[in-house]
Amino acid sequence: MTPAPITDDLSLTLPEVGTGGVASSSWAADPLKRREWWTLVGPRRVAGKGWGGGYQRRLQRIYRHLVPPGLRVLEIGSGNGQLLASLSPSRGLGVDFAPPMVQHAAAKHPDLQFIQADAHALPLDETFDIIILSDLINDLWDVQAVFERLGSLCHPGTRIILNFYSNLWQLPLRGATRLGLANTPPHQNWLTPADVRNLLHLAGFETIRGWSEILWPLRTPGLDDLCNRWLAKCWLLSYFNLTNFIVARPSPRRVADSATPQFADATASAHQPQPTTPSVSVIVAARNEAGNIADIVSRVPEMGRGTEIIFVEGGSSDDTFDVIEQTIAAHPDKAWSLYRQEGKGKGDAVRLGFAHARGDVLMILDADLTVPPEDLPRFYHAIVSGKAEFANGVRLVYPMQDQAMRFFNLVGNKFFSWAFSWLLEQPIKDTLCGTKVLRRVDYERLAAGRAYFGDFDPFGDFDLLFGAARLNLRIVDIPVRYGARTYGQTNIDRWRHGWLLLRMTAFAARRIKFI
């Protein structure tokens, strides 16, 4: 569909009655006044006067971190188009109701499309991977109505990303407006993050994470970088940040009600049919685990359209490889396979297994069987139902079997749990449980962006969690019963590897939190 052309008749886009039951004549009065206001200040915004230059550059940097290039992106309230253009979308559509902004953006960015329309009545019938509302909801007449309209523009993997002014900045913004440093229209909405999360929930969306940014919006060499990159992330100072961010997705219930298959490609679900009953690949990295192989093959349950087990053996001093080979030969009817690892570390072994996996859902099962294979269907159902996009095993909920985890290992796990929850803005109760599950299509996207962090994780747990967070996947903890080993010894040195994990966390903080 070709969107409606630019028009000066805003009344063509206004509904007869707003969600709140306001008649069209009174409903239209405020938006018409706002369009007139933005028409007047548009040239000033386009020229980059006021504090907008430094503030907008910081927003662009944050959004580039959140939105990978090459996606289908819709920005509502696109202004001069600079933010949308900075994201390098494969399909970029900007919507604004101020004619000067639309005309300037279309001339400045001819590779993108810009249309004039009201956010409450968007003339669109396509879906997007990312929908951005940057500094828009403060200026909307009916925020819930706009959120509800977004539902038809989403596929199951769509992400809604919005930022909006903090209530604490009402007086500073008014003062900046009077001094000519900012352009803020009168009678704005001042919504709290809780207000916005509730409105998203009412409109059928689920919040993935939320945080605040930008402590110092003025372009001040040295000071703005210190404030916005570092101080704005400190616990107490973060309460004074200018803008709140929220990332949301269509709720599983909304997707089910729309009769669209929930198990869909996060970037192409609107265009390519996906299986409603996916197949499964279980990756087992096995080093010195010969005594556990028989239990693994007998206890891994059949899931979905079919379950394959992929063994990756590397560096064993016992006969693990031979035992796996003999087991597979004895069961030619089973979808089992074996690969010998050439690199080092569990992370390398898992990546090798994923590269050979044919299943739609990828699972990691530790060969020591401290997490029961019988728990894997819990992970499968969380992924297939859409309740989770990355299912993370948690050993710290139920009581553990005696000798399952030593005291200092427990302390380390709890520390990394706290650190990751702070870093990723999502609750992560256990970062080092080996059982992790995600869709293959999401893993392929994660692997494509791995260079952002580098290949620095020998275990693979941090690599997957960091990648899932950067893709804004819904990470959900799945509690499991954690047992003691019944064969062999752990391959982890808690002090040497603990120091390595700490260094990895500090490195990732600079790539995720302090951008």
PDB file of N, CA and C in Angstrom, residues 12-70:
ATOM      1  N   LEU A  12      -8.866  15.242   8.014  1.00  0.00           N
ATOM      2  CA  LEU A  12      -9.114  13.999   7.303  1.00  0.00           C
ATOM      3  C   LEU A  12      -8.638  12.787   8.088  1.00  0.00           C
ATOM      4  N   THR A  13      -7.689  12.982   8.989  1.00  0.00           N
ATOM      5  CA  THR A  13      -7.107  11.861   9.727  1.00  0.00           C
ATOM      6  C   THR A  13      -7.683  11.711  11.129  1.00  0.00           C
ATOM      7  N   LEU A  14      -8.583  12.609  11.552  1.00  0.00           N
ATOM      8  CA  LEU A  14      -9.063  12.572  12.927  1.00  0.00           C
ATOM      9  C   LEU A  14     -10.273  11.667  13.069  1.00  0.00           C
ATOM     10  N   PRO A  15     -10.329  10.796  14.066  1.00  0.00           N
ATOM     11  CA  PRO A  15     -11.494   9.962  14.290  1.00  0.00           C
ATOM     12  C   PRO A  15     -12.647  10.795  14.826  1.00  0.00           C
ATOM     13  N   GLU A  16     -13.851  10.238  14.700  1.00  0.00           N
ATOM     14  CA  GLU A  16     -15.014  10.974  15.173  1.00  0.00           C
ATOM     15  C   GLU A  16     -15.056  11.044  16.687  1.00  0.00           C
ATOM     16  N   VAL A  17     -14.616   9.980  17.351  1.00  0.00           N
ATOM     17  CA  VAL A  17     -14.649   9.963  18.810  1.00  0.00           C
ATOM     18  C   VAL A  17     -13.340   9.387  19.317  1.00  0.00           C
ATOM     19  N   GLY A  18     -12.718  10.032  20.312  1.00  0.00           N
ATOM     20  CA  GLY A  18     -11.500   9.519  20.913  1.00  0.00           C
ATOM     21  C   GLY A  18     -11.805   8.369  21.842  1.00  0.00           C
ATOM     22  N   THR A  19     -10.770   7.665  22.260  1.00  0.00           N
ATOM     23  CA  THR A  19     -10.950   6.528  23.155  1.00  0.00           C
ATOM     24  C   THR A  19     -11.625   6.952  24.446  1.00  0.00           C
ATOM     25  N   GLY A  20     -11.339   8.155  24.880  1.00  0.00           N
ATOM     26  CA  GLY A  20     -11.922   8.622  26.126  1.00  0.00           C
ATOM     27  C   GLY A  20     -13.335   9.154  25.972  1.00  0.00           C
ATOM     28  N   GLY A  21     -13.946   9.056  24.772  1.00  0.00           N
ATOM     29  CA  GLY A  21     -15.316   9.483  24.593  1.00  0.00           C
ATOM     30  C   GLY A  21     -15.456  10.970  24.337  1.00  0.00           C
ATOM     31  N   VAL A  22     -14.410  11.648  23.861  1.00  0.00           N
ATOM     32  CA  VAL A  22     -14.464  13.077  23.612  1.00  0.00           C
ATOM     33  C   VAL A  22     -14.991  13.312  22.210  1.00  0.00           C
ATOM     34  N   ALA A  23     -15.973  14.207  22.020  1.00  0.00           N
ATOM     35  CA  ALA A  23     -16.549  14.474  20.714  1.00  0.00           C
ATOM     36  C   ALA A  23     -15.495  15.045  19.783  1.00  0.00           C
ATOM     37  N   SER A  24     -15.686  14.843  18.460  1.00  0.00           N
ATOM     38  CA  SER A  24     -14.661  15.197  17.490  1.00  0.00           C
ATOM     39  C   SER A  24     -14.339  16.679  17.481  1.00  0.00           C
ATOM     40  N   SER A  25     -15.330  17.554  17.709  1.00  0.00           N
ATOM     41  CA  SER A  25     -15.047  18.980  17.631  1.00  0.00           C
ATOM     42  C   SER A  25     -14.062  19.415  18.696  1.00  0.00           C
ATOM     43  N   SER A  26     -14.267  18.968  19.945  1.00  0.00           N
ATOM     44  CA  SER A  26     -13.331  19.328  21.008  1.00  0.00           C
ATOM     45  C   SER A  26     -12.045  18.518  20.905  1.00  0.00           C
ATOM     46  N   TRP A  27     -12.189  17.281  20.423  1.00  0.00           N
ATOM     47  CA  TRP A  27     -10.998  16.420  20.274  1.00  0.00           C
ATOM     48  C   TRP A  27     -10.029  17.038  19.282  1.00  0.00           C
ATOM     49  N   ALA A  28     -10.566  17.601  18.183  1.00  0.00           N
ATOM     50  CA  ALA A  28      -9.715  18.109  17.120  1.00  0.00           C
ATOM     51  C   ALA A  28      -9.060  19.432  17.472  1.00  0.00           C
ATOM     52  N   ALA A  29      -9.669  20.188  18.387  1.00  0.00           N
ATOM     53  CA  ALA A  29      -9.165  21.532  18.655  1.00  0.00           C
ATOM     54  C   ALA A  29      -7.717  21.507  19.114  1.00  0.00           C
ATOM     55  N   ASP A  30      -7.394  20.653  20.074  1.00  0.00           N
ATOM     56  CA  ASP A  30      -6.039  20.621  20.602  1.00  0.00           C
ATOM     57  C   ASP A  30      -5.029  20.155  19.558  1.00  0.00           C
ATOM     58  N   PRO A  31      -5.274  19.045  18.814  1.00  0.00           N
ATOM     59  CA  PRO A  31      -4.312  18.657  17.781  1.00  0.00           C
ATOM     60  C   PRO A  31      -4.097  19.722  16.713  1.00  0.00           C
ATOM     61  N   LEU A  32      -5.153  20.443  16.310  1.00  0.00           N
ATOM     62  CA  LEU A  32      -4.998  21.482  15.301  1.00  0.00           C
ATOM     63  C   LEU A  32      -4.112  22.612  15.816  1.00  0.00           C
ATOM     64  N   LYS A  33      -4.294  22.967  17.082  1.00  0.00           N
ATOM     65  CA  LYS A  33      -3.439  23.998  17.673  1.00  0.00           C
ATOM     66  C   LYS A  33      -1.996  23.517  17.746  1.00  0.00           C
ATOM     67  N   ARG A  34      -1.816  22.262  18.064  1.00  0.00           N
ATOM     68  CA  ARG A  34      -0.465  21.721  18.169  1.00  0.00           C
ATOM     69  C   ARG A  34       0.217  21.675  16.800  1.00  0.00           C
ATOM     70  N   ARG A  35      -0.549  21.318  15.760  1.00  0.00           N
ATOM     71  CA  ARG A  35       0.060  21.324  14.435  1.00  0.00           C
ATOM     72  C   ARG A  35       0.504  22.738  14.055  1.00  0.00           C
ATOM     73  N   GLU A  36      -0.336  23.724  14.410  1.00  0.00           N
ATOM     74  CA  GLU A  36       0.028  25.106  14.120  1.00  0.00           C
ATOM     75  C   GLU A  36       1.290  25.494  14.876  1.00  0.00           C
ATOM     76  N   TRP A  37       1.393  25.058  16.116  1.00  0.00           N
ATOM     77  CA  TRP A  37       2.572  25.373  16.923  1.00  0.00           C
ATOM     78  C   TRP A  37       3.819  24.755  16.313  1.00  0.00           C
ATOM     79  N   TRP A  38       3.737  23.452  15.949  1.00  0.00           N
ATOM     80  CA  TRP A  38       4.892  22.774  15.372  1.00  0.00           C
ATOM     81  C   TRP A  38       5.247  23.344  13.998  1.00  0.00           C
ATOM     82  N   THR A  39       4.260  23.833  13.260  1.00  0.00           N
ATOM     83  CA  THR A  39       4.539  24.466  11.983  1.00  0.00           C
ATOM     84  C   THR A  39       5.399  25.711  12.175  1.00  0.00           C
ATOM     85  N   LEU A  40       5.148  26.417  13.274  1.00  0.00           N
ATOM     86  CA  LEU A  40       5.912  27.628  13.559  1.00  0.00           C
ATOM     87  C   LEU A  40       7.324  27.312  14.045  1.00  0.00           C
ATOM     88  N   VAL A  41       7.455  26.291  14.908  1.00  0.00           N
ATOM     89  CA  VAL A  41       8.776  26.010  15.488  1.00  0.00           C
ATOM     90  C   VAL A  41       9.576  25.036  14.635  1.00  0.00           C
ATOM     91  N   GLY A  42       8.939  24.421  13.617  1.00  0.00           N
ATOM     92  CA  GLY A  42       9.636  23.445  12.788  1.00  0.00           C
ATOM     93  C   GLY A  42      10.934  23.962  12.196  1.00  0.00           C
ATOM     94  N   PRO A  43      10.907  25.147  11.554  1.00  0.00           N
ATOM     95  CA  PRO A  43      12.165  25.659  11.006  1.00  0.00           C
ATOM     96  C   PRO A  43      13.259  25.823  12.048  1.00  0.00           C
ATOM     97  N   ARG A  44      12.890  26.190  13.273  1.00  0.00           N
ATOM     98  CA  ARG A  44      13.891  26.330  14.334  1.00  0.00           C
ATOM     99  C   ARG A  44      14.468  24.966  14.710  1.00  0.00           C
ATOM    100  N   ARG A  45      13.616  23.966  14.784  1.00  0.00           N
ATOM    101  CA  ARG A  45      14.091  22.620  15.104  1.00  0.00           C
ATOM    102  C   ARG A  45      14.979  22.084  13.983  1.00  0.00           C
ATOM    103  N   VAL A  46      14.551  22.344  12.730  1.00  0.00           N
ATOM    104  CA  VAL A  46      15.349  21.888  11.591  1.00  0.00           C
ATOM    105  C   VAL A  46      16.733  22.505  11.607  1.00  0.00           C
ATOM    106  N   ALA A  47      16.805  23.785  12.011  1.00  0.00           N
ATOM    107  CA  ALA A  47      18.090  24.486  12.042  1.00  0.00           C
ATOM    108  C   ALA A  47      18.980  24.030  13.184  1.00  0.00           C
ATOM    109  N   GLY A  48      18.426  23.210  14.100  1.00  0.00           N
ATOM    110  CA  GLY A  48      19.212  22.691  15.207  1.00  0.00           C
ATOM    111  C   GLY A  48      19.491  23.696  16.291  1.00  0.00           C
ATOM    112  N   LYS A  49      18.628  24.711  16.414  1.00  0.00           N
ATOM    113  CA  LYS A  49      18.842  25.717  17.447  1.00  0.00           C
ATOM    114  C   LYS A  49      18.381  25.178  18.803  1.00  0.00           C
ATOM    115  N   GLY A  50      18.780  25.864  19.864  1.00  0.00           N
ATOM    116  CA  GLY A  50      18.441  25.404  21.209  1.00  0.00           C
ATOM    117  C   GLY A  50      19.327  24.240  21.606  1.00  0.00           C
ATOM    118  N   TRP A  51      18.885  23.494  22.625  1.00  0.00           N
ATOM    119  CA  TRP A  51      19.713  22.391  23.107  1.00  0.00           C
ATOM    120  C   TRP A  51      19.531  21.132  22.252  1.00  0.00           C
ATOM    121  N   GLY A  52      18.632  21.218  21.251  1.00  0.00           N
ATOM    122  CA  GLY A  52      18.274  20.019  20.496  1.00  0.00           C
ATOM    123  C   GLY A  52      19.450  19.320  19.852  1.00  0.00           C
ATOM    124  N   GLY A  53      20.493  20.070  19.421  1.00  0.00           N
ATOM    125  CA  GLY A  53      21.596  19.428  18.729  1.00  0.00           C
ATOM    126  C   GLY A  53      22.282  18.372  19.562  1.00  0.00           C
ATOM    127  N   GLY A  54      22.736  18.724  20.758  1.00  0.00           N
ATOM    128  CA  GLY A  54      23.407  17.767  21.619  1.00  0.00           C
ATOM    129  C   GLY A  54      22.491  16.669  22.104  1.00  0.00           C
ATOM    130  N   TYR A  55      21.272  17.038  22.441  1.00  0.00           N
ATOM    131  CA  TYR A  55      20.291  16.060  22.931  1.00  0.00           C
ATOM    132  C   TYR A  55      19.963  15.043  21.836  1.00  0.00           C
ATOM    133  N   GLN A  56      19.717  15.537  20.608  1.00  0.00           N
ATOM    134  CA  GLN A  56      19.356  14.642  19.519  1.00  0.00           C
ATOM    135  C   GLN A  56      20.520  13.723  19.147  1.00  0.00           C
ATOM    136  N   ARG A  57      21.740  14.228  19.189  1.00  0.00           N
ATOM    137  CA  ARG A  57      22.893  13.368  18.890  1.00  0.00           C
ATOM    138  C   ARG A  57      23.027  12.238  19.904  1.00  0.00           C
ATOM    139  N   ARG A  58      22.759  12.557  21.158  1.00  0.00           N
ATOM    140  CA  ARG A  58      22.814  11.512  22.179  1.00  0.00           C
ATOM    141  C   ARG A  58      21.711  10.474  21.960  1.00  0.00           C
ATOM    142  N   LEU A  59      20.510  10.933  21.607  1.00  0.00           N
ATOM    143  CA  LEU A  59      19.424   9.999  21.319  1.00  0.00           C
ATOM    144  C   LEU A  59      19.789   9.079  20.155  1.00  0.00           C
ATOM    145  N   GLN A  60      20.394   9.629  19.122  1.00  0.00           N
ATOM    146  CA  GLN A  60      20.784   8.818  17.971  1.00  0.00           C
ATOM    147  C   GLN A  60      21.756   7.725  18.382  1.00  0.00           C
ATOM    148  N   ARG A  61      22.691   8.067  19.248  1.00  0.00           N
ATOM    149  CA  ARG A  61      23.667   7.063  19.690  1.00  0.00           C
ATOM    150  C   ARG A  61      22.982   5.938  20.463  1.00  0.00           C
ATOM    151  N   ILE A  62      22.029   6.288  21.309  1.00  0.00           N
ATOM    152  CA  ILE A  62      21.315   5.281  22.091  1.00  0.00           C
ATOM    153  C   ILE A  62      20.488   4.391  21.174  1.00  0.00           C
ATOM    154  N   TYR A  63      19.773   4.999  20.235  1.00  0.00           N
ATOM    155  CA  TYR A  63      18.921   4.206  19.343  1.00  0.00           C
ATOM    156  C   TYR A  63      19.748   3.328  18.411  1.00  0.00           C
ATOM    157  N   ARG A  64      20.913   3.785  17.997  1.00  0.00           N
ATOM    158  CA  ARG A  64      21.763   2.929  17.165  1.00  0.00           C
ATOM    159  C   ARG A  64      22.211   1.690  17.936  1.00  0.00           C
ATOM    160  N   HIS A  65      22.363   1.839  19.242  1.00  0.00           N
ATOM    161  CA  HIS A  65      22.705   0.692  20.080  1.00  0.00           C
ATOM    162  C   HIS A  65      21.524  -0.278  20.181  1.00  0.00           C
ATOM    163  N   LEU A  66      20.305   0.249  20.152  1.00  0.00           N
ATOM    164  CA  LEU A  66      19.112  -0.578  20.340  1.00  0.00           C
ATOM    165  C   LEU A  66      18.604  -1.206  19.058  1.00  0.00           C
ATOM    166  N   VAL A  67      18.887  -0.585  17.915  1.00  0.00           N
ATOM    167  CA  VAL A  67      18.295  -1.012  16.650  1.00  0.00           C
ATOM    168  C   VAL A  67      19.401  -1.419  15.670  1.00  0.00           C
ATOM    169  N   PRO A  68      19.531  -2.704  15.352  1.00  0.00           N
ATOM    170  CA  PRO A  68      20.527  -3.112  14.357  1.00  0.00           C
ATOM    171  C   PRO A  68      20.163  -2.539  12.985  1.00  0.00           C
ATOM    172  N   PRO A  69      21.151  -2.304  12.129  1.00  0.00           N
ATOM    173  CA  PRO A  69      20.852  -1.808  10.784  1.00  0.00           C
ATOM    174  C   PRO A  69      20.145  -2.865   9.949  1.00  0.00           C
ATOM    175  N   GLY A  70      19.465  -2.412   8.889  1.00  0.00           N
ATOM    176  CA  GLY A  70      18.853  -3.330   7.940  1.00  0.00           C
ATOM    177  C   GLY A  70      17.466  -3.817   8.305  1.00  0.00           C
TER     178      GLY A  70
END
